[in-house]
Coordinates of C-alpha atoms in Angstrom, one line a residue:
M1 CA 66.8 -22.2 75.1
S2 CA 69.8 -20.4 76.4
R3 CA 70.2 -20.4 80.1
T4 CA 73.9 -20.0 80.7
R5 CA 75.4 -18.8 84.0
T6 CA 76.0 -15.5 82.2
A7 CA 72.3 -15.2 81.2
I8 CA 71.5 -15.5 84.9
L9 CA 73.9 -12.6 85.5
A10 CA 72.2 -10.6 82.7
S11 CA 68.9 -11.1 84.5
M12 CA 70.4 -9.7 87.7
A13 CA 71.8 -6.6 85.9
L14 CA 70.1 -3.4 86.9
V15 CA 68.9 -2.1 83.5
A16 CA 67.8 1.5 83.2
G17 CA 65.9 2.2 80.1
A18 CA 68.0 1.7 77.0
T19 CA 71.2 3.3 78.2
G20 CA 72.2 0.6 80.7
A21 CA 73.5 0.9 84.3
A22 CA 76.0 -0.7 86.6
A23 CA 75.3 -4.4 87.3
A24 CA 73.9 -5.1 90.8
V25 CA 75.8 -8.4 91.0
T26 CA 79.2 -9.1 89.5
Q27 CA 80.7 -12.4 88.5
A28 CA 83.3 -12.0 91.2
D29 CA 80.5 -11.8 93.7
L30 CA 79.3 -15.2 92.6
G31 CA 82.7 -16.8 92.2
I32 CA 82.2 -17.2 88.4
A33 CA 85.1 -16.8 86.0
A34 CA 85.2 -13.6 83.9
I35 CA 82.9 -13.8 80.9
P36 CA 83.4 -10.9 78.4
C37 CA 79.7 -10.3 77.7
T38 CA 76.3 -11.8 78.0
V39 CA 73.3 -11.7 75.6
D40 CA 69.8 -12.5 76.9
Y41 CA 67.7 -13.1 73.7
K42 CA 64.0 -13.7 74.5
V43 CA 61.0 -14.3 72.2
Q44 CA 58.2 -12.4 73.9
N45 CA 55.5 -13.2 71.5
Q46 CA 55.2 -15.7 68.6
W47 CA 52.6 -16.5 66.0
S48 CA 52.5 -18.7 62.9
T49 CA 54.4 -16.3 60.7
G50 CA 56.2 -13.8 63.0
F51 CA 57.5 -13.0 66.4
T52 CA 58.6 -10.2 68.7
A53 CA 62.0 -10.5 70.5
A54 CA 63.7 -8.6 73.3
V55 CA 67.5 -8.6 73.7
T56 CA 69.6 -7.4 76.7
V57 CA 73.4 -7.2 76.2
T58 CA 75.6 -6.9 79.3
N59 CA 79.2 -5.7 78.9
N60 CA 81.7 -7.3 81.4
S61 CA 84.8 -5.9 79.6
A62 CA 86.2 -2.3 79.3
A63 CA 83.6 0.5 78.9
K64 CA 82.4 1.1 75.4
S65 CA 81.4 4.3 73.5
S66 CA 79.9 2.4 70.6
W67 CA 79.0 -1.3 70.1
A68 CA 77.7 -3.9 67.6
V69 CA 76.1 -7.2 68.3
K70 CA 75.9 -10.0 65.8
W71 CA 74.3 -13.3 65.4
S72 CA 73.1 -15.7 62.7
Y73 CA 69.9 -17.7 62.3
A74 CA 69.7 -21.4 61.5
G75 CA 66.4 -20.9 59.7
N76 CA 64.8 -18.2 57.5
Q77 CA 64.1 -15.6 60.2
Q78 CA 64.1 -12.0 58.9
V79 CA 64.2 -8.9 61.1
T80 CA 61.3 -6.6 59.8
S81 CA 61.5 -3.7 62.2
G82 CA 63.4 -2.8 65.4
W83 CA 63.8 -0.2 68.1
N84 CA 66.6 1.2 70.4
A85 CA 69.2 0.1 67.8
K86 CA 70.1 0.0 64.1
F87 CA 69.4 -3.3 62.4
S88 CA 70.9 -4.8 59.2
Q89 CA 70.7 -8.3 57.8
S90 CA 72.5 -10.2 55.1
G91 CA 71.2 -13.7 54.5
T92 CA 71.0 -15.3 58.0
A93 CA 73.5 -12.9 59.6
V94 CA 72.1 -10.0 61.7
T95 CA 74.1 -7.0 62.9
V96 CA 72.7 -4.6 65.5
A97 CA 74.5 -1.3 66.2
N98 CA 73.9 1.4 68.8
E99 CA 71.9 4.5 68.2
S100 CA 73.5 7.9 69.0
Y101 CA 71.9 8.0 72.4
N102 CA 72.8 4.5 73.7
G103 CA 76.4 3.9 72.5
T104 CA 77.9 4.0 75.9
I105 CA 78.0 0.8 78.0
A106 CA 79.9 0.9 81.2
T107 CA 81.8 -2.1 82.5
G108 CA 79.0 -4.3 84.0
G109 CA 76.4 -2.2 82.3
S110 CA 73.6 -3.3 80.0
V111 CA 71.7 -2.1 76.9
S112 CA 68.4 -3.4 75.7
F113 CA 66.7 -3.4 72.3
G114 CA 63.9 -5.2 70.5
F115 CA 62.5 -6.1 67.1
N116 CA 59.8 -7.8 65.1
G117 CA 60.7 -10.6 62.8
S118 CA 59.1 -13.1 60.3
Y119 CA 59.8 -16.8 59.9
S120 CA 58.3 -20.1 58.7
G121 CA 58.9 -23.5 60.0
T122 CA 61.0 -23.4 63.2
N123 CA 62.0 -20.2 65.0
A124 CA 65.1 -21.6 66.7
L125 CA 67.2 -19.4 69.0
P126 CA 70.5 -18.2 67.5
A127 CA 73.4 -20.4 68.8
T128 CA 76.1 -17.7 69.1
F129 CA 76.3 -14.0 69.8
T130 CA 79.2 -11.6 69.6
L131 CA 79.7 -8.1 71.0
D132 CA 82.3 -6.2 68.9
G133 CA 83.7 -9.5 67.6
V134 CA 84.0 -11.2 71.0
T135 CA 81.9 -14.3 71.7
C136 CA 79.4 -13.8 74.5
N137 CA 77.9 -16.2 77.0
V138 CA 81.1 -18.3 77.4
D139 CA 84.3 -18.0 79.2
G140 CA 86.8 -19.3 76.7
G141 CA 85.2 -19.8 73.3
G142 CA 82.2 -21.7 71.9
G143 CA 78.5 -20.8 72.0
P144 CA 75.8 -20.9 74.7
T145 CA 75.4 -24.7 74.2
D146 CA 79.1 -25.3 74.2
P147 CA 79.7 -28.5 76.3
G148 CA 82.6 -26.8 78.1
P149 CA 82.3 -24.4 81.0
T150 CA 78.5 -24.1 80.8
N151 CA 78.0 -27.9 80.9
P152 CA 80.2 -29.1 83.7
G153 CA 80.8 -32.7 84.3
P154 CA 79.3 -35.0 86.9
G155 CA 79.4 -33.9 90.5
T156 CA 80.5 -30.3 90.0
G157 CA 77.4 -28.9 91.7
T158 CA 76.9 -26.4 88.9
K159 CA 73.6 -26.5 87.1
V160 CA 73.5 -26.5 83.3
D161 CA 71.2 -24.3 81.2
N162 CA 69.0 -27.2 80.0
P163 CA 69.4 -30.5 81.9
Y164 CA 68.1 -32.4 78.8
A165 CA 70.7 -31.0 76.4
G166 CA 73.3 -33.6 75.5
A167 CA 71.9 -36.1 78.0
K168 CA 70.2 -39.5 77.9
V169 CA 67.0 -39.8 79.9
Y170 CA 66.2 -42.6 82.3
V171 CA 64.1 -45.4 81.0
N172 CA 62.0 -46.8 83.9
P173 CA 62.5 -50.6 83.6
E174 CA 59.1 -51.3 85.3
W175 CA 57.2 -49.3 82.7
S176 CA 59.4 -50.5 79.9
A177 CA 58.6 -54.1 80.7
K178 CA 54.9 -53.5 80.7
A179 CA 55.1 -51.6 77.4
A180 CA 57.2 -54.3 75.8
A181 CA 54.7 -57.0 77.0
E182 CA 52.0 -55.4 74.9
T183 CA 51.5 -56.3 71.3
G184 CA 53.5 -53.7 69.3
G185 CA 54.8 -52.1 72.5
S186 CA 58.4 -52.8 71.8
R187 CA 58.3 -49.8 69.4
I188 CA 58.2 -47.4 72.3
S189 CA 59.3 -49.4 75.3
N190 CA 62.7 -47.8 75.3
Q191 CA 61.3 -44.3 75.7
P192 CA 62.0 -42.3 79.0
T193 CA 59.0 -41.7 81.3
G194 CA 58.5 -40.1 84.7
V195 CA 58.8 -41.9 88.0
W196 CA 55.8 -41.0 90.2
L197 CA 56.4 -40.6 93.9
D198 CA 52.7 -40.3 94.7
R199 CA 52.7 -41.5 98.3
I200 CA 55.1 -41.9 101.2
A201 CA 55.4 -45.7 100.6
A202 CA 56.6 -45.1 97.1
I203 CA 59.9 -43.7 98.4
N204 CA 61.0 -47.1 99.6
G205 CA 58.8 -49.0 97.1
A206 CA 55.2 -50.2 97.5
G207 CA 53.3 -53.1 96.1
G208 CA 56.5 -54.8 94.9
K209 CA 57.6 -51.7 92.9
M210 CA 61.0 -50.1 92.8
G211 CA 61.7 -47.4 95.4
L212 CA 63.5 -44.1 94.7
R213 CA 67.0 -45.5 95.5
A214 CA 66.4 -48.5 93.2
H215 CA 65.5 -46.1 90.3
L216 CA 68.5 -43.9 90.9
D217 CA 70.8 -47.0 91.1
A218 CA 69.3 -48.2 87.8
A219 CA 69.8 -44.8 86.3
L220 CA 73.5 -44.9 87.2
Q221 CA 73.8 -48.2 85.3
Q222 CA 72.0 -46.8 82.3
K223 CA 74.2 -43.6 82.4
G224 CA 77.5 -45.0 81.4
T225 CA 80.0 -42.3 80.7
G226 CA 77.5 -39.7 79.4
E227 CA 75.0 -37.5 81.1
M228 CA 71.7 -38.8 82.4
V229 CA 68.4 -37.1 83.4
V230 CA 66.1 -38.8 85.9
Q231 CA 62.5 -37.5 85.8
L232 CA 60.6 -37.6 89.1
V233 CA 57.0 -36.5 89.9
V234 CA 56.8 -35.3 93.5
Y235 CA 53.1 -35.6 94.2
D236 CA 51.6 -36.0 97.7
L237 CA 50.4 -32.6 99.0
P238 CA 47.9 -32.5 101.9
G239 CA 44.4 -32.4 100.4
R240 CA 46.0 -33.2 97.0
D241 CA 44.1 -32.2 93.8
C242 CA 41.1 -30.8 95.5
A243 CA 38.9 -30.8 92.4
A244 CA 39.5 -34.4 91.1
L245 CA 38.7 -37.3 93.3
A246 CA 40.5 -39.9 91.2
S247 CA 43.9 -38.4 92.1
N248 CA 43.2 -37.6 95.8
G249 CA 46.1 -38.4 98.0
E250 CA 46.8 -40.1 101.3
L251 CA 47.3 -36.9 103.4
G252 CA 44.4 -34.9 104.9
P253 CA 44.1 -31.1 104.3
T254 CA 45.9 -30.3 107.6
E255 CA 48.8 -32.8 107.5
I256 CA 51.4 -30.4 106.3
D257 CA 54.0 -31.5 108.9
K258 CA 53.7 -35.1 107.8
Y259 CA 54.2 -34.0 104.2
K260 CA 57.4 -32.2 105.2
T261 CA 58.9 -34.7 107.5
Q262 CA 57.7 -38.1 106.0
F263 CA 57.6 -37.2 102.3
I264 CA 59.8 -34.3 101.2
D265 CA 62.6 -34.7 103.8
P266 CA 63.3 -38.4 103.0
I267 CA 63.2 -37.7 99.2
A268 CA 65.6 -34.8 99.6
A269 CA 68.0 -36.9 101.8
I270 CA 68.2 -39.6 99.1
L271 CA 68.7 -37.1 96.3
A272 CA 71.5 -35.4 98.2
D273 CA 73.5 -38.7 98.5
T274 CA 76.8 -38.0 96.8
K275 CA 76.4 -41.4 95.1
Y276 CA 73.9 -39.7 92.8
A277 CA 75.7 -36.4 92.3
G278 CA 76.5 -37.2 88.7
L279 CA 72.8 -37.5 87.7
R280 CA 70.7 -34.6 86.5
I281 CA 67.5 -35.0 88.6
V282 CA 64.4 -33.3 87.2
T283 CA 61.4 -32.9 89.5
T284 CA 57.9 -32.1 88.5
V285 CA 56.6 -30.5 91.6
E286 CA 53.0 -31.2 92.7
I287 CA 50.8 -31.3 89.6
D288 CA 47.4 -29.6 89.5
S289 CA 47.1 -28.4 93.0
L290 CA 48.3 -24.8 92.7
P291 CA 46.2 -24.3 89.5
N292 CA 43.2 -25.4 91.5
L293 CA 43.6 -22.5 93.8
V294 CA 43.3 -20.2 90.8
T295 CA 40.2 -21.6 89.1
N296 CA 38.4 -23.9 91.6
A297 CA 38.4 -21.8 94.8
G298 CA 36.8 -18.6 96.0
S299 CA 33.6 -17.3 94.6
R300 CA 33.9 -18.8 91.1
P301 CA 31.1 -21.1 90.0
T302 CA 33.7 -23.9 89.5
A303 CA 34.8 -23.6 93.2
T304 CA 34.7 -26.8 95.3
P305 CA 34.5 -26.9 99.1
A306 CA 37.7 -28.9 99.2
C307 CA 39.6 -26.3 97.2
N308 CA 38.3 -23.5 99.4
V309 CA 39.6 -25.4 102.4
M310 CA 43.1 -25.6 100.8
K311 CA 43.0 -22.0 99.8
A312 CA 42.1 -20.9 103.3
N313 CA 44.7 -23.1 105.2
G314 CA 47.5 -22.2 102.8
N315 CA 49.0 -25.7 102.8
Y316 CA 49.4 -25.9 99.0
I317 CA 51.5 -22.8 99.1
K318 CA 53.4 -24.0 102.2
G319 CA 53.9 -27.5 100.8
V320 CA 55.2 -26.4 97.4
G321 CA 57.5 -23.8 98.9
Y322 CA 58.9 -26.3 101.3
A323 CA 59.5 -28.9 98.5
L324 CA 61.2 -26.3 96.3
N325 CA 63.4 -25.2 99.1
K326 CA 64.5 -28.6 100.3
L327 CA 64.9 -30.1 96.8
G328 CA 66.4 -27.0 95.5
D329 CA 69.2 -27.3 98.0
V330 CA 70.5 -30.4 96.2
P331 CA 73.0 -29.1 93.6
N332 CA 72.0 -31.5 90.8
V333 CA 68.2 -31.2 91.2
Y334 CA 66.2 -29.2 88.6
N335 CA 62.8 -28.2 89.9
Y336 CA 59.9 -27.7 87.4
I337 CA 56.6 -26.5 88.9
D338 CA 53.4 -27.8 87.3
A339 CA 51.6 -25.1 85.3
A340 CA 48.5 -27.0 84.3
H341 CA 47.7 -26.4 80.6
H342 CA 46.2 -23.9 78.1
G343 CA 42.7 -25.2 78.6
W344 CA 43.0 -24.5 82.3
L345 CA 45.0 -21.3 82.7
G346 CA 44.8 -19.8 79.2
W347 CA 42.0 -17.4 79.9
D348 CA 42.7 -13.7 80.8
D349 CA 41.2 -14.2 84.3
N350 CA 43.6 -17.1 85.0
F351 CA 46.8 -16.3 83.1
G352 CA 48.3 -13.5 85.2
P353 CA 46.9 -14.6 88.6
A354 CA 48.4 -18.1 88.1
A355 CA 51.9 -16.7 87.5
D356 CA 51.5 -14.5 90.6
L357 CA 50.3 -17.4 92.7
F358 CA 53.3 -19.5 91.6
K359 CA 55.6 -16.7 92.6
Q360 CA 53.9 -16.7 96.0
A361 CA 54.5 -20.5 96.4
A362 CA 58.1 -20.2 95.1
T363 CA 58.9 -17.7 97.9
A364 CA 57.2 -19.5 100.7
E365 CA 58.8 -21.7 103.4
G366 CA 62.3 -20.5 102.7
A367 CA 62.2 -21.0 98.9
T368 CA 63.3 -18.5 96.4
V369 CA 62.7 -18.1 92.7
N370 CA 66.2 -19.4 92.1
D371 CA 65.0 -22.8 93.4
V372 CA 62.8 -23.0 90.3
H373 CA 64.5 -24.1 87.0
G374 CA 61.3 -24.0 85.0
F375 CA 57.7 -25.1 84.6
I376 CA 55.9 -28.0 83.0
S377 CA 52.6 -27.8 81.1
N378 CA 50.1 -30.5 80.1
T379 CA 51.3 -33.0 82.7
A380 CA 49.2 -36.1 82.3
N381 CA 46.8 -34.2 80.0
Y382 CA 45.7 -34.3 76.4
S383 CA 46.0 -30.8 75.0
A384 CA 47.3 -30.8 71.4
L385 CA 50.9 -29.5 71.1
K386 CA 50.0 -27.5 67.9
E387 CA 46.7 -26.7 66.3
T388 CA 47.8 -26.4 62.7
N389 CA 44.5 -25.8 61.0
F390 CA 43.5 -22.5 62.6
T391 CA 45.0 -19.7 64.7
I392 CA 43.7 -17.5 67.4
N393 CA 43.8 -14.6 64.9
D394 CA 41.5 -16.2 62.3
T395 CA 38.1 -14.7 61.6
V396 CA 35.2 -16.7 60.0
A397 CA 31.8 -15.3 59.1
G398 CA 32.6 -12.1 61.0
K399 CA 33.5 -13.9 64.2
S400 CA 36.9 -14.5 65.8
V401 CA 38.1 -18.0 66.5
R402 CA 38.0 -17.0 70.2
E403 CA 34.2 -16.8 69.9
S404 CA 33.9 -20.5 68.9
K405 CA 32.4 -22.9 71.4
W406 CA 35.7 -24.9 71.6
V407 CA 38.1 -22.0 72.2
D408 CA 35.5 -20.1 74.3
W409 CA 37.5 -16.8 74.5
N410 CA 40.7 -18.5 75.5
R411 CA 43.9 -16.7 74.4
Y412 CA 45.5 -19.9 73.3
T413 CA 44.6 -22.9 71.1
D414 CA 47.4 -25.3 71.9
E415 CA 50.1 -26.1 74.4
L416 CA 53.2 -24.8 72.6
S417 CA 51.8 -21.3 72.2
F418 CA 50.6 -21.3 75.8
A419 CA 53.8 -22.6 77.3
Q420 CA 55.9 -20.0 75.4
A421 CA 53.6 -17.1 76.4
F422 CA 53.2 -18.3 80.0
R423 CA 57.0 -18.5 80.3
N424 CA 57.1 -14.8 79.5
Q425 CA 54.3 -14.1 82.0
L426 CA 56.3 -15.9 84.7
V427 CA 59.3 -13.8 84.0
T428 CA 57.2 -10.7 84.3
A429 CA 55.9 -12.1 87.7
G430 CA 59.5 -12.2 89.0
F431 CA 61.0 -15.5 87.9
P432 CA 64.5 -15.5 86.4
S433 CA 64.6 -14.7 82.7
G434 CA 66.3 -18.1 82.0
I435 CA 63.5 -20.4 83.1
G436 CA 62.6 -23.1 80.7
M437 CA 59.4 -25.0 79.9
L438 CA 58.7 -28.7 79.6
I439 CA 55.6 -30.0 77.8
D440 CA 54.2 -33.4 78.4
T441 CA 53.5 -34.9 75.0
S442 CA 52.9 -38.5 76.2
R443 CA 49.2 -38.5 75.1
N444 CA 48.5 -35.5 73.0
G445 CA 49.2 -36.7 69.5
W446 CA 45.6 -37.2 68.4
G447 CA 46.5 -39.1 65.2
G448 CA 44.7 -41.9 63.5
A449 CA 41.7 -41.7 61.1
A450 CA 40.0 -39.0 63.1
R451 CA 42.9 -36.5 62.7
P452 CA 41.7 -33.6 60.5
T453 CA 43.9 -32.8 57.4
G454 CA 42.7 -29.2 57.2
P455 CA 40.3 -26.5 58.5
G456 CA 36.6 -27.1 58.8
A457 CA 33.9 -25.6 56.7
T458 CA 33.7 -21.8 56.8
T459 CA 30.0 -21.9 57.3
S460 CA 30.5 -20.5 60.8
V461 CA 33.3 -20.1 63.2
D462 CA 32.2 -23.3 65.0
T463 CA 32.2 -25.5 61.9
Y464 CA 35.6 -24.0 61.0
V465 CA 37.1 -24.9 64.4
E466 CA 35.2 -28.2 65.0
G467 CA 36.2 -29.5 61.6
G468 CA 39.8 -28.6 61.9
R469 CA 40.9 -29.1 65.5
I470 CA 43.5 -31.7 66.2
D471 CA 42.4 -32.1 69.9
R472 CA 39.3 -34.4 69.5
R473 CA 38.1 -34.3 73.1
I474 CA 34.4 -33.4 73.7
H475 CA 35.6 -30.5 75.9
V476 CA 39.0 -29.1 76.7
G477 CA 38.3 -29.6 80.4
N478 CA 38.0 -33.4 80.0
W479 CA 41.0 -35.1 81.5
C480 CA 40.4 -38.7 82.4
N481 CA 41.4 -41.6 80.0
Q482 CA 40.2 -39.7 76.9
S483 CA 38.8 -41.8 74.1
G484 CA 40.6 -41.3 70.8
A485 CA 43.9 -40.0 72.2
G486 CA 47.3 -41.0 70.8
L487 CA 50.9 -40.8 71.7
G488 CA 52.4 -37.4 70.9
E489 CA 55.8 -36.1 70.0
R490 CA 58.6 -38.4 71.3
P491 CA 60.7 -37.0 74.1
K492 CA 63.2 -34.5 72.7
A493 CA 65.5 -31.8 74.1
A494 CA 65.3 -28.1 73.1
P495 CA 62.6 -28.6 70.4
A496 CA 61.4 -25.0 70.3
T497 CA 62.0 -21.5 71.6
G498 CA 61.8 -21.4 75.4
I499 CA 61.1 -25.2 75.7
D500 CA 63.7 -27.3 77.5
A501 CA 62.2 -30.5 76.3
Y502 CA 59.1 -32.5 75.2
V503 CA 58.8 -35.2 77.8
W504 CA 56.6 -38.2 78.6
M505 CA 56.1 -37.4 82.3
K506 CA 52.9 -39.4 82.4
P507 CA 53.8 -43.0 81.4
P508 CA 51.5 -43.9 78.6
G509 CA 49.3 -46.8 79.6
E510 CA 48.9 -45.8 83.2
S511 CA 45.3 -45.0 84.0
D512 CA 44.1 -41.5 85.1
G513 CA 41.4 -43.0 87.3
A514 CA 38.9 -45.8 87.7
S515 CA 35.6 -45.7 85.6
S516 CA 33.7 -47.0 88.7
A517 CA 34.4 -47.1 92.4
I518 CA 37.2 -49.5 93.4
P519 CA 38.1 -50.0 97.1
N520 CA 41.8 -49.4 97.6
D521 CA 44.5 -48.5 100.2
E522 CA 46.1 -45.8 98.0
G523 CA 43.9 -42.9 99.0
K524 CA 42.3 -42.8 95.5
G525 CA 38.7 -41.9 95.2
F526 CA 36.1 -42.3 92.4
D527 CA 35.7 -39.3 90.1
R528 CA 32.7 -39.3 87.8
M529 CA 34.8 -37.6 85.1
C530 CA 36.3 -41.1 84.7
D531 CA 32.9 -42.6 84.1
P532 CA 32.0 -42.7 80.4
T533 CA 28.3 -42.3 81.2
Y534 CA 28.8 -39.1 83.2
T535 CA 27.1 -36.0 81.7
G536 CA 29.5 -33.5 83.2
N537 CA 29.7 -30.6 85.6
P538 CA 30.5 -26.8 85.5
L539 CA 34.2 -27.6 85.1
N540 CA 33.6 -29.0 81.6
N541 CA 30.5 -27.0 80.8
N542 CA 28.3 -30.0 81.5
N543 CA 29.6 -32.1 78.6
M544 CA 30.0 -35.9 78.5
S545 CA 33.3 -37.0 80.1
G546 CA 34.7 -38.6 77.0
A547 CA 36.4 -41.3 79.2
L548 CA 37.2 -44.9 78.2
G549 CA 35.2 -47.6 80.1
N550 CA 36.6 -50.4 82.2
S551 CA 39.5 -48.4 83.5
P552 CA 41.5 -49.3 86.6
L553 CA 42.7 -47.0 89.5
A554 CA 44.9 -44.1 88.7
G555 CA 48.5 -45.2 88.0
H556 CA 47.5 -48.8 87.3
W557 CA 48.2 -50.4 83.9
F558 CA 45.4 -49.9 81.4
S559 CA 46.1 -52.1 78.4
A560 CA 43.2 -51.0 76.2
Q561 CA 44.3 -47.4 76.6
F562 CA 47.9 -48.2 75.8
Q563 CA 46.8 -50.0 72.6
Q564 CA 44.6 -47.0 71.6
L565 CA 47.5 -44.6 72.2
M566 CA 49.8 -46.5 69.9
A567 CA 47.1 -46.8 67.2
N568 CA 46.5 -43.1 67.3
A569 CA 50.1 -42.0 67.7
Y570 CA 51.2 -38.8 65.9
P571 CA 53.8 -38.9 64.5
A572 CA 52.7 -42.4 63.7
L573 CA 54.8 -45.3 65.0

């Protein structure tokens, strides 16, 4: 997606209707070189054959009494209808001109318009925009992905639009060695995966494992002369993950000060070392815990006592805010907040409230929304990236797909559609318009012999969905060591509109939790959702857990699962 410095300015512009108004913040205010114009192109809604887009153009040059914006598509997108402007298209080239009532754009002023479009295949963002023949979003030529001014070199302290663009991603040598030791594992052992800082001892290295500095030093060696992303999972909140015992942490519900001073502060100090200024450090901030406050606290039937405690004491909000503030102060750190997945937050009751709660956390403890570069969905989960055999708009035997037992009135059927829509909701909630999404695809491929090749029978909406769904879990709420899962899309930068990257944040082969109680000094409890004989609870509508047997503690190597993931990989290895 396009998240240039100028797009940030466009999001700060004070837009009044379609006529535009003076910018509230100028480039000079921020010490940024003059850029003639900016174009903020956002896909607000997308479905299998069409999309709706909103465009805001900011003029940083002399005032205009008329204007024309142009761009070209890389695919087969076609503008079908528009508003607040006159649209024409020849082949892939689109021209948008002012209406009689919005031709004037003052210096620093903006104008907005929107349109509906059709497409098939990939709906990629246009690479270059012009206003009256002048290229926008750059200060000296090139497009918004130009590796010049918008992608500064190491140590400049200026963040790039998408940290994954044009960069290698760190391969954790410890995970790589375990993967390579497995039969057939060398096929994927060179893939980049997240480094999990899931307890205080992990910062310096625990149990013979590499500490944070050791990983950063190894990343510098892998970097060479190019750009390098290092992916960290920051995961040790007080009362962590209040609804899943397998991933409970070491800190009690009230130990917020210990979290700040013994966990976040040391991490921030290491990341701020100028030795590492040339690395692009991506942080996944505290998976699962904030979403638990939305769905598993309060008066809901899925509420747990532990989640109610964390909602009441506010330490999830305080902890995430503190982490964003401290880590966000490091110029080369890119914070991505965990946003659960579509099978958790995709329902109407959860979707908007979750975005509002994330905004609350992102403005706590001195943090601001500018400390957030984006969000990540499906971390360590199994939700299918794309359900290709049915859509949320399908109707079978007089019933909507939303009425099927599997979808259960959710607004989304897969992670890509959820992540793109949730990004827009987050912007509505007050996050910058340039935020990007990551999707963890490490274990959501669902390939192998059980992968459907088409829709199910149209006997009923349930036979239609059950027979065609890619995600083969028993229930979308099942999360622990799922039987039948496979590796998903390989890590890739900018794969779709609004998506900064597909990532393997959860290293494939590392267990989600033990299938039976195992004493340990890691603060990890036994969760029945990891027991294959468990018959479920309200969180998964009392379905079987679908977990593999004989699994070790969370984070420990699980060879049988790794072999299954490779066997069921999609795309296949």
